[in-house]
Rosetta silent file (secondary structure, phi, psi, omega in degrees, C-alpha in Angstrom):
SEQUENCE: LKSISPQTMSITIVCGIISISPSRTIQTRHGSSVEIVEMLVGDEHKSGFGINFWIPSPRQKSALRDALQDLRPQDIILVRNMALASFKGKVYGQSLRKEMTKVDLLYRNRIDRTDRAGCYSIRDLSGTEESQIHPQVLKTKKVRQWVLRFVGGGPAVVRTAEARGKRGTQRTRGVAGMGEMPPDTQ
SCORE:     score description
SCORE:     0.000 S_00000001
   1 L     0.000  -36.508  179.722   19.028   -3.838   15.247 S_00000001
   2 H   -67.600  -30.169 -177.555   21.383   -2.432   17.860 S_00000001
   3 H   -70.738  -23.135 -179.979   23.486   -5.599   17.791 S_00000001
   4 H  -100.897    0.154  179.677   24.361   -5.182   14.097 S_00000001
   5 L   -58.083  137.849   11.740   25.032   -1.423   14.299 S_00000001
   6 L   -90.552    9.305  177.073   26.565    0.343   12.330 S_00000001
   7 L   -69.883  160.817  179.759   25.333   -2.034    9.644 S_00000001
   8 L  -115.491  130.013  175.472   21.848   -1.524    8.226 S_00000001
   9 L   -88.005  126.679  176.824   19.292   -4.304    7.986 S_00000001
  10 E  -118.806  145.483 -176.455   17.246   -4.038    4.807 S_00000001
  11 E  -135.264  169.155  173.382   14.117   -6.005    4.016 S_00000001
  12 E  -123.626  131.772 -178.199   11.493   -6.445    1.337 S_00000001
  13 E  -134.379  152.337  168.760    7.807   -6.405    2.315 S_00000001
  14 E  -110.343  124.351 -175.048    4.361   -6.727    0.762 S_00000001
  15 E  -149.963  164.129  176.215    1.903   -4.531    2.649 S_00000001
  16 E  -103.788  142.571 -179.138   -1.321   -2.568    2.400 S_00000001
  17 E   -83.576  125.099  174.634   -1.382    1.202    2.804 S_00000001
  18 E   -89.077  -48.431  176.610   -3.441    2.421    5.761 S_00000001
  19 E  -151.830  154.822  178.334   -2.564    6.107    5.327 S_00000001
  20 E  -140.835  130.262 -178.513   -0.088    8.208    3.401 S_00000001
  21 L   -89.894  152.793  174.183    0.817   11.796    4.163 S_00000001
  22 L   -64.067  151.884 -179.835    1.435   14.436    1.508 S_00000001
  23 L   -67.814  147.675  175.536    5.111   15.080    0.889 S_00000001
  24 E  -135.679  148.192 -178.721    6.703   17.910    2.825 S_00000001
  25 E   -95.993  133.231  178.323   10.030   19.616    2.343 S_00000001
  26 E  -130.254  158.148  175.722   12.431   19.833    5.279 S_00000001
  27 E   -96.500  129.684  176.131   15.916   21.233    5.809 S_00000001
  28 L   -80.025  168.910  179.538   18.565   18.742    6.943 S_00000001
  29 L   -69.964  -12.290  176.979   21.161   19.718    9.506 S_00000001
  30 L   -90.048   -1.113  175.648   23.641   19.932    6.621 S_00000001
  31 L    95.177   -6.626  179.004   21.553   22.690    4.992 S_00000001
  32 L   -88.268  157.471  178.147   20.147   20.760    2.030 S_00000001
  33 E  -105.240  139.527  177.739   16.420   20.337    1.488 S_00000001
  34 E  -134.829  159.301  174.443   14.760   16.947    1.055 S_00000001
  35 E   -98.394  147.428  175.165   11.193   15.746    0.784 S_00000001
  36 E  -130.198  133.513  175.402    9.768   13.267    3.244 S_00000001
  37 E  -120.047  123.914 -179.994    6.684   11.106    2.728 S_00000001
  38 E  -105.112  134.322 -176.184    5.367    9.224    5.753 S_00000001
  39 E  -131.065  141.355  174.310    3.286    6.125    5.261 S_00000001
  40 E  -111.072  124.101 -175.449    1.434    3.850    7.671 S_00000001
  41 E  -129.684  173.363  176.577    1.146    0.267    6.417 S_00000001
  42 E  -168.202  173.227  172.985    0.146   -3.168    7.626 S_00000001
  43 L  -148.545 -166.014 -175.193   -0.586   -6.748    6.718 S_00000001
  44 L   -70.100  -10.744 -179.193   -2.325   -9.724    8.300 S_00000001
  45 L  -100.239  -35.356 -176.425    0.417   -9.952   10.963 S_00000001
  46 L  -150.457  140.550  174.819    0.939   -6.319   12.041 S_00000001
  47 E  -121.920  159.805  177.747   -0.737   -2.989   11.450 S_00000001
  48 E    80.470   26.274  177.535    0.487    0.525   12.076 S_00000001
  49 E   -85.248  125.523 -177.502    4.052    0.044   10.810 S_00000001
  50 E   -92.283  140.663  174.461    5.528    3.400    9.790 S_00000001
  51 E  -129.533  131.394  175.540    7.763    3.963    6.762 S_00000001
  52 E  -108.519  123.702  177.201    9.582    7.240    6.015 S_00000001
  53 E  -104.332  117.604  179.087   10.604    7.834    2.419 S_00000001
  54 E   -97.074  118.566 -175.596   13.415   10.371    2.057 S_00000001
  55 E  -113.915  136.584 -179.516   13.439   11.856   -1.430 S_00000001
  56 L   -56.871  174.192 -177.891   16.248   14.089   -2.775 S_00000001
  57 L   -35.772  137.267  179.991   15.721   17.786   -3.417 S_00000001
  58 L   -57.351  -19.360 -179.655   12.324   18.658   -4.917 S_00000001
  59 L   -81.013  -18.224 -178.550   14.147   20.098   -7.941 S_00000001
  60 L   -88.329  146.295  175.034   15.732   16.738   -8.847 S_00000001
  61 L   -72.571  139.111 -176.261   13.944   14.054  -10.851 S_00000001
  62 L  -143.237  124.679  176.667   13.181   11.041   -8.685 S_00000001
  63 H   -68.160  -33.792  178.731   11.768    7.617   -9.580 S_00000001
  64 H   -65.964  -43.001  177.313   10.809    7.115   -5.911 S_00000001
  65 H   -60.038  -44.386  179.092    8.813   10.362   -5.901 S_00000001
  66 H   -61.360  -40.673 -178.948    7.020    9.262   -9.083 S_00000001
  67 H   -67.872  -35.648 -177.011    6.192    5.845   -7.562 S_00000001
  68 H   -81.584  -23.929 -172.875    4.808    7.383   -4.344 S_00000001
  69 H   -58.740  -40.049 -173.794    2.829   10.179   -5.996 S_00000001
  70 L   -94.409   -1.211 -176.963   -0.126    8.087   -7.176 S_00000001
  71 L   -74.037  153.357  179.067   -0.447    5.781   -4.158 S_00000001
  72 L  -149.072  165.149  177.847   -3.492    5.903   -1.895 S_00000001
  73 L   -54.940  147.311 -177.594   -4.945    4.023    1.083 S_00000001
  74 L    82.981   -8.513  175.073   -5.958    0.401    0.338 S_00000001
  75 L   -69.434  146.164  175.732   -3.223    0.008   -2.310 S_00000001
  76 E  -108.444  124.593 -173.248   -1.052   -3.079   -1.890 S_00000001
  77 E  -124.698  158.887  171.765    2.604   -2.383   -2.512 S_00000001
  78 E  -110.277  119.908  177.689    5.948   -4.150   -2.668 S_00000001
  79 E  -110.127  115.701 -178.065    8.709   -2.186   -0.908 S_00000001
  80 E  -104.541  142.369  177.974   12.179   -3.473   -1.811 S_00000001
  81 E    57.714   50.883  175.909   15.399   -2.623    0.038 S_00000001
  82 E   -94.764  131.748  178.702   13.789   -0.783    2.934 S_00000001
  83 E   -81.955  144.613  172.758   16.074   -0.138    5.901 S_00000001
  84 E   -99.189  136.727  178.243   14.908   -0.920    9.416 S_00000001
  85 E  -139.423  166.166  176.537   15.667    1.628   12.112 S_00000001
  86 E  -133.756  147.525  177.567   14.529    2.225   15.668 S_00000001
  87 E  -143.009  121.872 -177.966   13.697    5.359   17.599 S_00000001
  88 L    53.063   41.297  175.483   12.742    5.310   21.285 S_00000001
  89 L    80.268    0.675 -179.521   12.364    1.529   21.147 S_00000001
  90 E  -108.640  131.214 -179.039    9.970    1.522   18.189 S_00000001
  91 E   -88.038  138.229  176.658   10.998   -0.066   14.877 S_00000001
  92 E  -143.912  169.799  178.933   10.121    1.672   11.613 S_00000001
  93 E  -107.453  153.399  174.814   11.200    1.532    7.984 S_00000001
  94 E  -149.649  154.880 -178.806   12.979    4.136    5.931 S_00000001
  95 L   -74.578  154.459  177.894   14.250    4.444    2.399 S_00000001
  96 L   -91.682  161.613  179.654   17.914    3.994    1.592 S_00000001
  97 H   -64.157  164.966  175.016   20.129    6.582   -0.093 S_00000001
  98 H    54.500   33.444  176.096   20.591    6.944   -3.833 S_00000001
  99 H    53.797   37.323  175.670   17.092    5.626   -4.504 S_00000001
 100 L   -72.310  -25.429  178.399   18.031    2.044   -3.674 S_00000001
 101 L   -80.103  131.241 -179.363   14.548    1.611   -2.181 S_00000001
 102 E  -120.187  143.208  178.033   11.917    0.705   -4.784 S_00000001
 103 E  -125.381  126.308  178.923    8.133    0.781   -4.462 S_00000001
 104 E  -123.822  136.445  176.137    5.877   -1.182   -6.822 S_00000001
 105 E   -80.867  117.682 -179.577    2.081   -1.182   -6.909 S_00000001
 106 E   -91.927  -43.167 -178.311    0.941   -4.814   -6.758 S_00000001
 107 E  -149.464  141.619  176.023   -2.831   -4.427   -6.516 S_00000001
 108 L  -142.014  136.520  172.164   -5.340   -1.600   -6.523 S_00000001
 109 L   -77.776   97.999 -172.531   -9.096   -1.617   -6.316 S_00000001
 110 L   -68.151  142.878  178.504   -9.557    0.484   -9.453 S_00000001
 111 L   -80.119  -44.614  177.761  -12.131    3.268   -9.494 S_00000001
 112 L  -151.731 -176.404 -176.010  -12.631    3.214  -13.264 S_00000001
 113 L   -66.628  -24.799 -179.399  -10.913    2.050  -16.455 S_00000001
 114 L   -83.693  -12.646 -179.654   -8.583    5.070  -16.545 S_00000001
 115 L   -69.380  139.533  179.604   -7.313    4.399  -13.013 S_00000001
 116 L   -64.966  133.818  179.836   -3.788    2.928  -12.846 S_00000001
 117 L  -100.223  162.602  176.071   -3.802   -0.797  -12.080 S_00000001
 118 L   -88.395 -172.116  179.828   -1.245   -2.832  -10.168 S_00000001
 119 L   -66.299  -31.954 -176.455    0.795   -5.805  -11.346 S_00000001
 120 L  -111.817  143.854  174.693   -1.972   -8.230  -10.370 S_00000001
 121 L   -97.958  172.783  178.185   -5.631   -8.255  -11.320 S_00000001
 122 H   -63.398  -30.911  177.845   -8.480   -9.644   -9.235 S_00000001
 123 H   -64.561  -39.474  178.204   -8.360  -12.733  -11.476 S_00000001
 124 H   -63.411  -34.080 -175.325   -4.715  -13.314  -10.480 S_00000001
 125 H   -90.419   -3.021 -176.637   -5.643  -13.135   -6.784 S_00000001
 126 L   -99.904   12.569  176.846   -8.710  -15.357   -6.973 S_00000001
 127 L   -60.837  145.042 -174.941   -6.884  -18.644   -7.557 S_00000001
 128 L   -98.574  -32.264 -176.847   -8.152  -21.404   -5.309 S_00000001
 129 L   -87.098   93.912 -173.945   -5.277  -23.897   -5.145 S_00000001
 130 H   -62.632  -28.850 -178.442   -2.864  -22.131   -2.763 S_00000001
 131 H   -69.618  -18.731 -178.243   -0.113  -24.711   -3.219 S_00000001
 132 H  -103.040    1.760 -178.999    0.149  -23.787   -6.910 S_00000001
 133 L   -91.019  140.317  176.264    0.174  -19.984   -6.447 S_00000001
 134 L   -58.972  140.896 -176.752    3.479  -18.051   -6.534 S_00000001
 135 H   -55.354  -37.017  179.796    4.421  -16.941   -2.974 S_00000001
 136 H   -68.673  -38.332  177.075    4.273  -13.222   -3.870 S_00000001
 137 H   -66.815  -40.987  178.727    0.796  -13.608   -5.377 S_00000001
 138 H   -62.655  -43.685  177.998   -0.319  -15.584   -2.315 S_00000001
 139 H   -64.208  -41.651  178.275    0.999  -12.868    0.041 S_00000001
 140 H   -61.897  -39.645  177.976   -0.715  -10.169   -2.051 S_00000001
 141 H   -62.175  -44.919  179.455   -3.955  -12.150   -1.835 S_00000001
 142 H   -65.218  -41.896  179.514   -3.683  -12.371    1.976 S_00000001
 143 H   -66.514  -37.672  177.677   -2.872   -8.669    2.304 S_00000001
 144 H   -61.121  -44.278  178.374   -5.817   -7.784    0.041 S_00000001
 145 H   -62.318  -40.097  177.476   -8.167   -9.755    2.297 S_00000001
 146 H   -65.545  -44.066 -179.817   -6.723   -7.984    5.334 S_00000001
 147 H   -60.144  -43.213 -179.400   -7.018   -4.558    3.668 S_00000001
 148 H   -64.046  -32.590  178.831  -10.678   -5.159    2.822 S_00000001
 149 H   -82.323  -45.006 -171.386  -11.399   -6.071    6.464 S_00000001
 150 H   -86.882  -49.304 -176.339   -9.156   -3.577    8.278 S_00000001
 151 L   -84.029  -22.493  179.266   -8.891   -0.520    6.040 S_00000001
 152 L   108.436  149.377 -176.194  -12.396   -0.970    4.613 S_00000001
 153 L   -90.864   -8.537 -177.228  -13.719   -2.146    1.302 S_00000001
 154 L    67.669 -170.991  179.741  -15.050    1.171    0.051 S_00000001
 155 L   -64.876  139.247 -179.514  -18.132    1.178   -2.124 S_00000001
 156 E  -135.488  146.953  177.007  -18.931   -2.245   -3.470 S_00000001
 157 E   -93.311  128.975 -177.696  -21.471   -3.526   -5.932 S_00000001
 158 E  -121.178  132.528  176.059  -23.612   -6.315   -4.533 S_00000001
 159 L   -92.722  121.247  177.622  -25.947   -8.506   -6.532 S_00000001
 160 L   -79.861  160.897 -178.427  -29.120   -9.221   -4.623 S_00000001
 161 H   -59.651  -42.332 -179.842  -30.836  -12.597   -4.978 S_00000001
 162 H   -73.324  -22.703 -178.435  -33.768  -11.065   -6.852 S_00000001
 163 H   -81.487  -18.643 -178.000  -31.397   -9.026   -9.035 S_00000001
 164 H   -62.453  -33.572  179.601  -29.454  -12.077  -10.252 S_00000001
 165 L   -77.952  -24.958  179.977  -32.292  -13.031  -12.567 S_00000001
 166 L   -98.365  118.641 -176.146  -32.665   -9.483  -13.940 S_00000001
 167 L   -63.736  130.928  174.884  -29.731   -8.515  -16.086 S_00000001
 168 L    80.001    0.590  179.807  -27.861   -5.390  -14.980 S_00000001
 169 L   -88.035  115.492 -179.695  -29.839   -4.832  -11.769 S_00000001
 170 L  -140.912  161.704  173.079  -27.424   -4.039   -8.960 S_00000001
 171 E  -131.542  155.713 -179.473  -27.333   -1.929   -5.849 S_00000001
 172 E  -105.327  139.789  175.526  -24.408   -0.251   -4.138 S_00000001
 173 E  -118.421  169.214 -176.694  -23.634   -0.625   -0.476 S_00000001
 174 L   -79.541 -147.395 -177.129  -21.323    1.314    1.791 S_00000001
 175 L   -59.212  141.630 -177.388  -18.170    0.197    3.554 S_00000001
 176 L   -53.263  133.083  177.096  -17.707   -3.566    3.703 S_00000001
 177 L    88.983   -8.565 -177.037  -19.428   -5.113    6.668 S_00000001
 178 L   -98.942  -10.954 -178.540  -21.666   -2.117    7.391 S_00000001
 179 L    73.256 -163.267 -179.749  -24.584   -3.033    5.139 S_00000001
 180 L   -80.634  149.866  174.175  -26.743   -0.379    3.534 S_00000001
 181 L   -78.262  153.478  177.082  -26.969    3.160    4.822 S_00000001
 182 L   -60.499  151.716 -175.322  -30.396    4.351    5.975 S_00000001
 183 H   -55.604  -34.357 -177.085  -32.515    5.906    3.170 S_00000001
 184 H   -73.643   -9.473  179.614  -32.199    9.462    4.515 S_00000001
 185 H  -108.057   -1.910 -178.242  -28.393    9.404    4.221 S_00000001
 186 L   -79.432    0.000    0.000  -28.063    7.970    0.713 S_00000001
């Protein structure tokens, strides 16, 4: 990054959200106020990559603010035109000026029918023939698998062997990989 300075390297990534901080308003050294949203993301190659989204004054309408408002951990997003920067030897991402950076929700494990869905459904990501899947769908599928392992799967419905024969009989288990909680904690 230092070798191309003062130019800015911008990239596009598909990643899963590990954590997202609430927006906070700060004063710049020029005296104007901006909002900043900090996000920690990852994929199957790297986790803990930080992205800072700089949003214009809280009084101005912002498409970036609207896109970030509903996001939550485990969401899989597409971040387009994100600048790479470094501070104290660590590389991080940040949004570009004039809302050139775009964020799109690709996949979300929906809570209920009223919950906002991403561009892809579970059916889109469950294709078996990888050579025939669009590269963006394939990457989203890989990131989803990583998110379920690393960030956690949340509550999941599991059909037991004896329940498969009885229609509608299901049980809920806790975080993926942890099995059932003991009876006194349910």
